[in-house]
């Protein structure tokens, strides 16, 4: 009997190794979800191997499930405290969660064990800089900080005669200005800083007068296109307009958060969106995403990009403007559109969303309604579960059904997650995810998608492939951490 048990244990170990190798091949082919399933099979066959958890941690990391990635790294370290890669995986995942002090602690362990690894040393150095910078910023905070926007005088900036780009005449936006600006961006040129500042300040003024939950009514002769994350992929972003038409009073758009970060043309994306918002305030709508926050922008590239292309002052104005963006949109009283998802509470109403005080919140308070709106994800199982990201929650089909019924709604549309075909319909057709950044980060190979909605609330899905872009890698402005996330 003992020999039989030993035989089965050894057979399971062999199968686990074969399964792990199959998972590795899927990972190398960038089929991360499939790789996660295979690593899970290997762990089930032999739950005593630290490397299996560390490998699955890396696959979770690639799908931005940073919460699960940390948990797997914890398991690897618990099984083998001497397994250095477990600490590295946990440090990387905590960077993804913007838990910089936790990441620093693990990077220090890895450096101590591998003193000759220059890559890890550079990541520790960069992490140390972020921790010190955050501590310094907290130390100089005052109780009632004055917004830069309130003291900034754009009229003092002179447009040089040598500037050959589009100009805002009399401080007013025009369709012609935007078209010329977009073409200039396409050719990797900038607009004058004065006009960039004018665009940002104009949109901030609009948003200060905008409620947290925006009501949208689609006129009979119009359509509204809902777009998911575009993440700084400017050339894919303008391709949406090529295949679906540019924004106009009848060709309405709702961009559902995560305009910036990851892609290295985030500045071009956000200035184009802001310019169209200024031109068509009742036809182009913008929802705040979880990447329209300071902590994300410090890690994922937008802050570095704005500073490299313009200035720290401009990033501060963007930051102040992001904290004025609305959190949700209600289409024809029946379709709720949010970036992330639903809540840890059962009793949330539309009025609760309307009453969220979002202004000035450059960071999100974990557990708040605002945080859950921007971070939560759907799950297949009923009920609620811990977030795979480590922030927000996961909510099941019954949670969606109950929320929609309580608020007399038909449908929830959200974004926040890359999908192979650009969109997915879940929760008995009541929850739709749309993601509009094809071949996300130049690595995933997914399609992008948009949803066209008519006045009678009929939905039409369009999918599209990525288009070529200049040879600038994603996260090019994210310093040493770019290599972690691409």
Short mmCIF file of C-alpha atoms in Angstrom, two decimals:
data_model
loop_
_atom_site.label_atom_id
_atom_site.label_comp_id
_atom_site.label_asym_id
_atom_site.label_seq_id
_atom_site.Cartn_x
_atom_site.Cartn_y
_atom_site.Cartn_z
CA UNK A 1 0.00 0.00 0.00
CA UNK A 2 2.83 2.40 0.93
CA UNK A 3 4.59 1.63 -2.32
CA UNK A 4 1.39 2.47 -4.22
CA UNK A 5 1.11 5.83 -2.44
CA UNK A 6 4.73 6.62 -3.21
CA UNK A 7 4.13 5.66 -6.86
CA UNK A 8 1.16 8.02 -7.18
CA UNK A 9 3.05 10.83 -5.46
CA UNK A 10 5.97 10.45 -7.85
CA UNK A 11 3.60 10.22 -10.82
CA UNK A 12 1.90 13.44 -9.70
CA UNK A 13 5.28 15.17 -9.42
CA UNK A 14 6.17 14.11 -12.95
CA UNK A 15 2.80 15.27 -14.30
CA UNK A 16 3.19 18.56 -12.40
CA UNK A 17 6.56 19.20 -14.05
CA UNK A 18 5.12 18.43 -17.48
CA UNK A 19 2.19 20.73 -16.79
CA UNK A 20 4.52 23.49 -15.60
CA UNK A 21 6.53 23.22 -18.82
CA UNK A 22 3.32 23.48 -20.84
CA UNK A 23 2.38 26.56 -18.80
CA UNK A 24 5.80 28.09 -19.49
CA UNK A 25 5.27 27.68 -23.24
CA UNK A 26 1.87 29.37 -22.98
CA UNK A 27 3.47 32.19 -21.00
CA UNK A 28 6.18 32.65 -23.64
CA UNK A 29 3.43 32.81 -26.27
CA UNK A 30 1.83 35.60 -24.17
CA UNK A 31 -1.26 33.48 -23.47
CA UNK A 32 -1.25 34.50 -19.86
CA UNK A 33 -4.76 33.41 -18.83
CA UNK A 34 -4.15 29.94 -20.26
CA UNK A 35 -0.77 29.84 -18.54
CA UNK A 36 -2.42 30.68 -15.21
CA UNK A 37 -4.78 27.74 -15.65
CA UNK A 38 -1.87 25.39 -16.39
CA UNK A 39 0.20 26.62 -13.43
CA UNK A 40 -2.87 26.06 -11.28
CA UNK A 41 -3.05 22.46 -12.54
CA UNK A 42 0.62 21.96 -11.67
CA UNK A 43 0.05 23.36 -8.18
CA UNK A 44 -2.91 21.05 -7.66
CA UNK A 45 -0.78 18.06 -8.66
CA UNK A 46 2.13 19.12 -6.45
CA UNK A 47 1.50 22.06 -4.10
CA UNK A 48 4.97 21.93 -2.54
CA UNK A 49 7.06 23.61 -5.28
CA UNK A 50 7.76 27.31 -4.73
CA UNK A 51 8.61 27.92 -8.40
CA UNK A 52 5.09 26.98 -9.51
CA UNK A 53 3.61 29.76 -7.36
CA UNK A 54 6.29 32.23 -8.44
CA UNK A 55 5.62 31.45 -12.10
CA UNK A 56 1.87 31.85 -11.64
CA UNK A 57 2.58 35.08 -9.76
CA UNK A 58 4.38 36.41 -12.84
CA UNK A 59 1.48 35.38 -15.09
CA UNK A 60 -0.98 37.14 -12.76
CA UNK A 61 1.34 40.16 -12.85
CA UNK A 62 1.13 40.22 -16.64
CA UNK A 63 -2.69 40.33 -16.46
CA UNK A 64 -2.48 43.13 -13.84
CA UNK A 65 -3.93 40.87 -11.16
CA UNK A 66 -1.42 42.27 -8.70
CA UNK A 67 -3.33 41.16 -5.60
CA UNK A 68 -3.23 37.52 -6.72
CA UNK A 69 0.42 37.96 -7.75
CA UNK A 70 1.34 39.07 -4.23
CA UNK A 71 -0.57 36.13 -2.72
CA UNK A 72 1.29 33.62 -4.93
CA UNK A 73 4.64 35.22 -4.15
CA UNK A 74 3.75 34.94 -0.45
CA UNK A 75 3.05 31.22 -0.96
CA UNK A 76 6.37 30.71 -2.75
CA UNK A 77 8.28 32.43 0.07
CA UNK A 78 6.41 30.47 2.73
CA UNK A 79 7.33 27.19 1.02
CA UNK A 80 10.95 28.21 0.54
CA UNK A 81 12.18 31.32 2.39
CA UNK A 82 15.50 31.04 0.52
CA UNK A 83 13.76 31.30 -2.90
CA UNK A 84 14.96 34.73 -4.02
CA UNK A 85 12.70 34.93 -7.05
CA UNK A 86 9.68 34.86 -4.73
CA UNK A 87 10.81 38.15 -3.15
CA UNK A 88 11.42 39.69 -6.57
CA UNK A 89 7.94 38.69 -7.76
CA UNK A 90 6.37 40.15 -4.62
CA UNK A 91 8.34 43.38 -4.99
CA UNK A 92 7.20 43.77 -8.61
CA UNK A 93 3.56 43.10 -7.72
CA UNK A 94 3.67 45.59 -4.85
CA UNK A 95 5.08 48.17 -7.25
CA UNK A 96 2.02 47.52 -9.40
CA UNK A 97 -0.13 48.20 -6.35
CA UNK A 98 1.89 51.36 -5.59
CA UNK A 99 2.90 49.84 -2.24
CA UNK A 100 6.38 51.25 -2.58
CA UNK A 101 7.67 50.63 0.94
CA UNK A 102 6.68 46.94 0.75
CA UNK A 103 8.37 46.71 -2.65
CA UNK A 104 11.52 48.37 -1.29
CA UNK A 105 11.71 45.86 1.55
CA UNK A 106 11.73 42.93 -0.88
CA UNK A 107 14.07 44.59 -3.39
CA UNK A 108 16.54 45.04 -0.53
CA UNK A 109 16.38 41.31 0.23
CA UNK A 110 16.98 40.44 -3.43
CA UNK A 111 19.94 42.86 -3.70
CA UNK A 112 21.47 41.44 -0.52
CA UNK A 113 21.23 37.92 -1.92
CA UNK A 114 22.27 38.86 -5.48
CA UNK A 115 24.69 41.79 -5.02
CA UNK A 116 25.96 41.49 -8.58
CA UNK A 117 22.53 41.92 -10.22
CA UNK A 118 22.69 45.45 -11.66
CA UNK A 119 19.06 45.36 -12.84
CA UNK A 120 17.71 44.70 -9.36
CA UNK A 121 20.03 47.32 -7.88
CA UNK A 122 18.68 49.94 -10.28
CA UNK A 123 15.10 49.02 -9.42
CA UNK A 124 15.85 49.30 -5.71
CA UNK A 125 17.45 52.71 -6.30
CA UNK A 126 14.39 53.89 -8.22
CA UNK A 127 12.05 52.53 -5.54
CA UNK A 128 14.07 54.33 -2.85
CA UNK A 129 13.66 57.57 -4.80
CA UNK A 130 9.89 57.15 -4.97
CA UNK A 131 9.59 56.40 -1.25
CA UNK A 132 11.72 59.44 -0.35
CA UNK A 133 9.82 61.65 -2.74
CA UNK A 134 6.43 60.62 -1.30
CA UNK A 135 7.72 61.25 2.23
CA UNK A 136 8.98 64.69 1.17
CA UNK A 137 5.68 65.59 -0.53
CA UNK A 138 3.75 64.61 2.61
CA UNK A 139 6.11 66.65 4.77
CA UNK A 140 5.51 69.84 2.80
CA UNK A 141 1.75 69.43 2.50
CA UNK A 142 -0.38 72.15 4.06
CA UNK A 143 -3.88 71.81 5.42
CA UNK A 144 -5.51 73.75 2.57
CA UNK A 145 -3.18 73.59 -0.41
CA UNK A 146 -3.93 76.10 -3.13
CA UNK A 147 -4.50 74.71 -6.60
CA UNK A 148 -1.96 75.73 -9.19
CA UNK A 149 -4.88 76.34 -11.57
CA UNK A 150 -6.16 79.12 -9.33
CA UNK A 151 -2.93 81.11 -9.56
CA UNK A 152 -1.70 80.13 -13.01
CA UNK A 153 -1.73 83.01 -15.51
CA UNK A 154 -1.60 81.65 -19.04
CA UNK A 155 -1.64 85.16 -20.53
CA UNK A 156 1.97 85.66 -19.43
CA UNK A 157 3.16 82.97 -21.86
CA UNK A 158 4.28 84.25 -25.25
CA UNK A 159 3.89 82.27 -28.46
CA UNK A 160 7.13 82.81 -30.36
CA UNK A 161 6.99 83.93 -34.00
CA UNK A 162 9.01 80.84 -34.91
CA UNK A 163 6.18 78.53 -33.77
CA UNK A 164 4.63 76.95 -36.89
CA UNK A 165 1.84 74.92 -35.30
CA UNK A 166 -1.90 75.54 -34.79
CA UNK A 167 -2.92 78.55 -32.72
CA UNK A 168 -5.92 79.30 -30.52
CA UNK A 169 -7.20 82.61 -31.78
CA UNK A 170 -8.77 84.75 -29.04
CA UNK A 171 -8.45 81.80 -26.67
CA UNK A 172 -11.19 79.79 -28.41
CA UNK A 173 -11.08 76.18 -29.63
CA UNK A 174 -12.04 75.28 -33.20
CA UNK A 175 -12.43 72.08 -35.19
CA UNK A 176 -9.64 73.24 -37.49
CA UNK A 177 -7.27 73.70 -34.56
CA UNK A 178 -7.93 70.15 -33.34
CA UNK A 179 -7.48 68.63 -36.79
CA UNK A 180 -4.16 70.42 -37.27
CA UNK A 181 -3.09 69.50 -33.74
CA UNK A 182 -3.87 65.81 -34.29
CA UNK A 183 -1.88 65.77 -37.53
CA UNK A 184 1.00 67.45 -35.74
CA UNK A 185 0.87 64.84 -32.98
CA UNK A 186 0.81 62.11 -35.62
CA UNK A 187 4.11 63.49 -36.92
CA UNK A 188 5.53 63.47 -33.38
CA UNK A 189 5.50 67.24 -33.00
CA UNK A 190 4.17 69.25 -30.06
CA UNK A 191 1.80 72.17 -29.84
CA UNK A 192 2.89 75.32 -28.05
CA UNK A 193 2.83 75.02 -24.27
CA UNK A 194 0.51 78.03 -24.01
CA UNK A 195 -2.17 76.26 -26.01
CA UNK A 196 -1.69 73.03 -24.05
CA UNK A 197 -2.21 74.95 -20.80
CA UNK A 198 -5.28 76.70 -22.24
CA UNK A 199 -6.85 73.36 -23.18
CA UNK A 200 -6.25 71.86 -19.73
CA UNK A 201 -7.58 74.91 -17.88
CA UNK A 202 -10.68 75.11 -20.09
CA UNK A 203 -11.59 71.47 -19.40
CA UNK A 204 -10.94 71.85 -15.68
CA UNK A 205 -13.42 74.73 -15.62
CA UNK A 206 -16.05 72.57 -17.39
CA UNK A 207 -15.48 69.66 -15.02
CA UNK A 208 -15.80 71.81 -11.90
CA UNK A 209 -19.40 72.42 -12.98
CA UNK A 210 -20.06 68.75 -13.82
CA UNK A 211 -21.75 66.32 -11.37
CA UNK A 212 -20.13 63.06 -10.27
CA UNK A 213 -22.85 61.13 -12.13
CA UNK A 214 -23.55 62.66 -15.54
CA UNK A 215 -26.89 62.12 -17.29
CA UNK A 216 -26.62 61.63 -21.06
CA UNK A 217 -29.61 61.64 -23.40
CA UNK A 218 -28.95 60.40 -26.94
CA UNK A 219 -30.98 62.44 -29.46
CA UNK A 220 -32.87 60.53 -32.17
CA UNK A 221 -30.54 61.65 -34.95
CA UNK A 222 -27.37 60.80 -33.00
CA UNK A 223 -25.36 57.87 -31.70
CA UNK A 224 -23.12 57.57 -28.66
CA UNK A 225 -19.92 55.52 -28.89
CA UNK A 226 -18.57 54.07 -25.65
CA UNK A 227 -14.81 53.50 -25.71
CA UNK A 228 -12.83 51.66 -23.07
CA UNK A 229 -9.21 52.13 -22.00
CA UNK A 230 -6.95 53.68 -24.65
CA UNK A 231 -3.84 53.95 -22.40
CA UNK A 232 -1.72 56.38 -24.35
CA UNK A 233 -1.85 54.40 -27.60
CA UNK A 234 -2.35 57.52 -29.72
CA UNK A 235 -2.19 55.87 -33.13
CA UNK A 236 -4.79 53.26 -32.18
CA UNK A 237 -6.83 56.03 -30.55
CA UNK A 238 -7.04 58.15 -33.71
CA UNK A 239 -7.80 55.00 -35.68
CA UNK A 240 -11.09 54.86 -33.73
CA UNK A 241 -12.04 58.17 -35.34
CA UNK A 242 -10.98 56.85 -38.74
CA UNK A 243 -13.29 53.82 -38.53
CA UNK A 244 -16.11 55.43 -36.54
CA UNK A 245 -16.00 59.13 -37.41
CA UNK A 246 -14.59 62.10 -35.53
CA UNK A 247 -16.55 63.54 -32.61
CA UNK A 248 -19.35 65.93 -33.53
CA UNK A 249 -22.65 67.10 -32.10
CA UNK A 250 -24.38 64.00 -33.52
CA UNK A 251 -21.43 61.57 -33.40
CA UNK A 252 -21.14 61.51 -29.62
CA UNK A 253 -18.41 59.76 -27.61
CA UNK A 254 -17.92 58.55 -24.06
CA UNK A 255 -14.33 57.61 -23.22
CA UNK A 256 -14.53 55.47 -20.11
CA UNK A 257 -11.29 56.18 -18.26
CA UNK A 258 -7.62 55.18 -18.42
CA UNK A 259 -6.69 57.63 -21.14
CA UNK A 260 -3.06 57.76 -19.99
CA UNK A 261 -0.16 55.58 -18.73
CA UNK A 262 1.35 52.45 -20.27
CA UNK A 263 1.44 53.78 -23.83
CA UNK A 264 4.08 56.43 -24.51
CA UNK A 265 1.80 58.87 -26.35
CA UNK A 266 -0.47 59.62 -23.41
CA UNK A 267 0.01 63.37 -23.66
CA UNK A 268 -1.19 63.36 -27.25
CA UNK A 269 -4.24 61.29 -26.33
CA UNK A 270 -5.31 63.40 -23.37
CA UNK A 271 -4.80 66.75 -25.10
CA UNK A 272 -6.89 65.54 -28.04
CA UNK A 273 -9.66 64.33 -25.72
CA UNK A 274 -9.58 67.53 -23.70
CA UNK A 275 -9.67 69.65 -26.86
CA UNK A 276 -12.74 67.80 -28.15
CA UNK A 277 -14.35 68.09 -24.71
CA UNK A 278 -13.82 71.85 -24.88
CA UNK A 279 -15.26 72.02 -28.42
CA UNK A 280 -18.22 69.66 -27.80
CA UNK A 281 -18.97 69.72 -24.03
CA UNK A 282 -22.40 68.09 -24.55
CA UNK A 283 -21.26 65.49 -27.09
CA UNK A 284 -17.96 64.16 -25.74
CA UNK A 285 -17.80 62.72 -22.24
CA UNK A 286 -14.91 61.54 -20.08
CA UNK A 287 -15.05 59.18 -17.09
CA UNK A 288 -12.24 59.07 -14.57
CA UNK A 289 -10.31 55.79 -14.55
CA UNK A 290 -8.02 54.32 -11.93
CA UNK A 291 -5.04 55.60 -13.95
CA UNK A 292 -6.16 59.20 -13.67
CA UNK A 293 -4.49 59.34 -10.26
CA UNK A 294 -1.10 60.52 -9.04
CA UNK A 295 0.16 57.19 -7.72
CA UNK A 296 -0.52 55.41 -11.02
CA UNK A 297 0.97 58.26 -13.07
CA UNK A 298 4.21 58.17 -11.06
CA UNK A 299 4.76 54.48 -11.86
CA UNK A 300 3.21 53.89 -15.26
CA UNK A 301 4.74 56.71 -17.26
CA UNK A 302 2.39 59.68 -17.62
CA UNK A 303 4.18 61.92 -15.13
CA UNK A 304 7.55 61.20 -16.72
CA UNK A 305 6.13 61.78 -20.19
CA UNK A 306 4.60 65.18 -19.38
CA UNK A 307 7.80 66.32 -17.66
CA UNK A 308 9.90 65.15 -20.61
CA UNK A 309 7.70 66.79 -23.25
CA UNK A 310 6.69 69.90 -21.29
CA UNK A 311 7.16 70.51 -17.56
CA UNK A 312 6.41 69.47 -13.99
CA UNK A 313 4.03 72.41 -13.81
CA UNK A 314 1.94 70.96 -16.62
CA UNK A 315 1.75 67.58 -14.89
CA UNK A 316 0.47 69.31 -11.76
CA UNK A 317 -2.31 70.95 -13.79
CA UNK A 318 -3.24 67.60 -15.32
CA UNK A 319 -3.32 66.09 -11.82
CA UNK A 320 -5.63 68.82 -10.57
CA UNK A 321 -7.87 68.36 -13.61
CA UNK A 322 -8.01 64.56 -13.30
CA UNK A 323 -9.38 65.03 -9.78
CA UNK A 324 -12.36 66.92 -11.25
CA UNK A 325 -13.39 64.24 -13.77
CA UNK A 326 -16.84 62.64 -13.21
CA UNK A 327 -17.07 59.06 -11.96
CA UNK A 328 -20.03 57.63 -13.89
CA UNK A 329 -22.47 58.31 -16.74
CA UNK A 330 -26.13 57.35 -17.04
CA UNK A 331 -27.35 56.85 -20.61
CA UNK A 332 -31.06 57.47 -21.23
CA UNK A 333 -31.72 56.62 -17.56
CA UNK A 334 -31.12 52.91 -18.28
CA UNK A 335 -27.42 52.16 -18.88
CA UNK A 336 -24.83 52.95 -16.21
CA UNK A 337 -21.24 53.37 -17.42
CA UNK A 338 -18.36 53.28 -14.93
CA UNK A 339 -14.69 52.52 -15.34
CA UNK A 340 -14.33 49.63 -12.88
CA UNK A 341 -17.44 48.19 -11.32
CA UNK A 342 -19.75 47.76 -8.37
CA UNK A 343 -19.57 47.88 -4.62
CA UNK A 344 -18.92 45.95 -1.42
CA UNK A 345 -22.31 47.18 -0.12
CA UNK A 346 -25.75 46.05 -1.25
CA UNK A 347 -27.58 49.32 -0.70
CA UNK A 348 -25.78 51.70 -3.07
CA UNK A 349 -28.06 53.91 -5.17
CA UNK A 350 -27.51 56.29 -8.07
CA UNK A 351 -27.99 59.15 -5.63
CA UNK A 352 -25.07 57.82 -3.58
CA UNK A 353 -22.90 58.09 -6.69
CA UNK A 354 -24.24 61.56 -7.44
CA UNK A 355 -23.34 62.68 -3.94
CA UNK A 356 -19.70 61.53 -3.98
CA UNK A 357 -17.40 64.46 -3.29
CA UNK A 358 -14.71 63.70 -5.86
CA UNK A 359 -13.00 67.09 -6.10
CA UNK A 360 -9.37 67.30 -5.11
CA UNK A 361 -8.99 63.55 -4.67
CA UNK A 362 -5.68 62.89 -6.42
CA UNK A 363 -5.44 59.52 -4.69
CA UNK A 364 -8.26 57.10 -3.90
CA UNK A 365 -9.28 56.02 -0.40
CA UNK A 366 -9.40 52.23 -0.36
CA UNK A 367 -12.86 50.89 0.45
CA UNK A 368 -14.64 54.08 -0.60
CA UNK A 369 -17.43 54.08 -3.19
CA UNK A 370 -15.20 56.15 -5.44
CA UNK A 371 -12.37 53.64 -5.24
CA UNK A 372 -14.67 50.70 -5.96
CA UNK A 373 -16.20 52.50 -8.95
CA UNK A 374 -12.73 52.84 -10.45
CA UNK A 375 -11.15 49.51 -9.43
CA UNK A 376 -13.68 46.67 -9.09
CA UNK A 377 -14.07 43.76 -11.55
CA UNK A 378 -16.81 41.22 -12.34
CA UNK A 379 -16.43 37.54 -11.46
CA UNK A 380 -18.30 34.48 -12.70
CA UNK A 381 -19.19 33.19 -9.22
CA UNK A 382 -22.14 34.62 -7.26
CA UNK A 383 -21.47 36.98 -4.40
CA UNK A 384 -18.35 39.02 -3.83
CA UNK A 385 -14.70 38.10 -3.65
CA UNK A 386 -11.35 39.71 -2.89
CA UNK A 387 -9.96 41.75 -5.74
CA UNK A 388 -7.43 40.04 -7.96
CA UNK A 389 -5.82 43.50 -8.22
CA UNK A 390 -5.55 44.04 -4.49
CA UNK A 391 -7.83 47.10 -4.71
CA UNK A 392 -11.64 47.20 -4.93
CA UNK A 393 -13.67 43.98 -5.04
CA UNK A 394 -14.89 41.33 -7.44
CA UNK A 395 -18.67 41.11 -7.88
CA UNK A 396 -20.82 38.28 -9.20
CA UNK A 397 -23.88 38.15 -11.48
CA UNK A 398 -26.28 38.29 -8.52
CA UNK A 399 -24.64 41.52 -7.30
CA UNK A 400 -25.06 43.05 -10.77
CA UNK A 401 -28.68 41.90 -11.02
CA UNK A 402 -29.54 43.27 -7.59
CA UNK A 403 -27.87 46.64 -8.22
CA UNK A 404 -29.59 47.11 -11.59
CA UNK A 405 -32.99 46.14 -10.19
CA UNK A 406 -32.64 48.45 -7.18
CA UNK A 407 -31.80 51.38 -9.44
CA UNK A 408 -34.24 50.59 -12.28
CA UNK A 409 -31.42 50.03 -14.78
CA UNK A 410 -31.05 47.62 -17.69
CA UNK A 411 -27.30 47.33 -18.11
CA UNK A 412 -23.84 48.02 -16.68
CA UNK A 413 -21.01 48.93 -19.08
CA UNK A 414 -17.48 49.07 -17.72
CA UNK A 415 -13.88 48.87 -18.95
CA UNK A 416 -10.69 48.37 -16.88
CA UNK A 417 -9.74 44.90 -18.24
CA UNK A 418 -8.04 43.83 -21.45
CA UNK A 419 -10.17 41.35 -23.42
CA UNK A 420 -9.00 39.13 -26.28
CA UNK A 421 -11.76 40.30 -28.62
CA UNK A 422 -11.96 43.82 -27.20
CA UNK A 423 -15.19 43.22 -25.32
CA UNK A 424 -17.02 40.53 -23.38
CA UNK A 425 -20.64 40.14 -22.24
CA UNK A 426 -21.10 38.62 -18.77
CA UNK A 427 -23.59 38.25 -15.93
CA UNK A 428 -26.46 37.00 -18.09
CA UNK A 429 -25.97 39.84 -20.54
CA UNK A 430 -26.19 42.52 -17.83
CA UNK A 431 -22.49 43.45 -17.55
CA UNK A 432 -20.39 44.39 -20.59
CA UNK A 433 -16.66 45.10 -20.56
CA UNK A 434 -15.21 47.17 -23.42
CA UNK A 435 -11.48 47.74 -23.90
CA UNK A 436 -10.18 49.95 -26.72
CA UNK A 437 -6.38 49.53 -26.69
CA UNK A 438 -5.54 46.78 -29.23
CA UNK A 439 -2.32 44.80 -28.77
CA UNK A 440 -2.11 46.31 -25.31
CA UNK A 441 1.43 47.36 -24.40
CA UNK A 442 2.60 45.94 -27.75
CA UNK A 443 2.53 42.46 -26.22
CA UNK A 444 -0.96 41.08 -25.57
CA UNK A 445 -2.21 40.68 -29.15
CA UNK A 446 -5.82 41.53 -28.25
CA UNK A 447 -8.30 43.37 -30.44
CA UNK A 448 -9.78 46.70 -29.41
CA UNK A 449 -13.52 47.35 -29.35
CA UNK A 450 -16.08 50.15 -29.14
CA UNK A 451 -19.84 50.10 -28.60
CA UNK A 452 -22.19 52.25 -30.66
CA UNK A 453 -25.49 53.02 -28.91
CA UNK A 454 -28.53 54.54 -30.61
CA UNK A 455 -31.30 56.60 -29.04
CA UNK A 456 -33.45 53.46 -28.64
CA UNK A 457 -30.53 51.83 -26.76
CA UNK A 458 -29.56 49.30 -29.42
CA UNK A 459 -25.92 48.25 -29.08
CA UNK A 460 -23.56 47.59 -31.98
CA UNK A 461 -20.02 46.34 -31.34
CA UNK A 462 -17.04 47.18 -33.55
CA UNK A 463 -13.68 45.47 -33.12
CA UNK A 464 -10.36 46.48 -34.63
CA UNK A 465 -6.70 45.50 -34.77
CA UNK A 466 -3.71 47.58 -33.73
CA UNK A 467 -2.11 49.92 -36.25
CA UNK A 468 1.63 50.72 -36.62
CA UNK A 469 3.19 53.39 -34.42
CA UNK A 470 6.65 55.00 -34.15
CA UNK A 471 9.35 52.84 -32.65
CA UNK A 472 8.90 54.03 -29.07
CA UNK A 473 8.21 51.27 -26.56
CA UNK A 474 5.38 51.37 -24.02
CA UNK A 475 6.38 52.78 -20.62
CA UNK A 476 9.28 54.62 -22.26
CA UNK A 477 8.95 57.40 -19.67
CA UNK A 478 8.54 55.13 -16.66
CA UNK A 479 12.21 55.11 -15.67
CA UNK A 480 13.67 51.84 -14.38
CA UNK A 481 10.25 50.33 -13.78
CA UNK A 482 9.28 50.27 -17.43
CA UNK A 483 10.88 46.86 -17.76
CA UNK A 484 8.75 45.45 -14.97
CA UNK A 485 5.45 46.22 -16.67
CA UNK A 486 6.10 45.52 -20.35
#
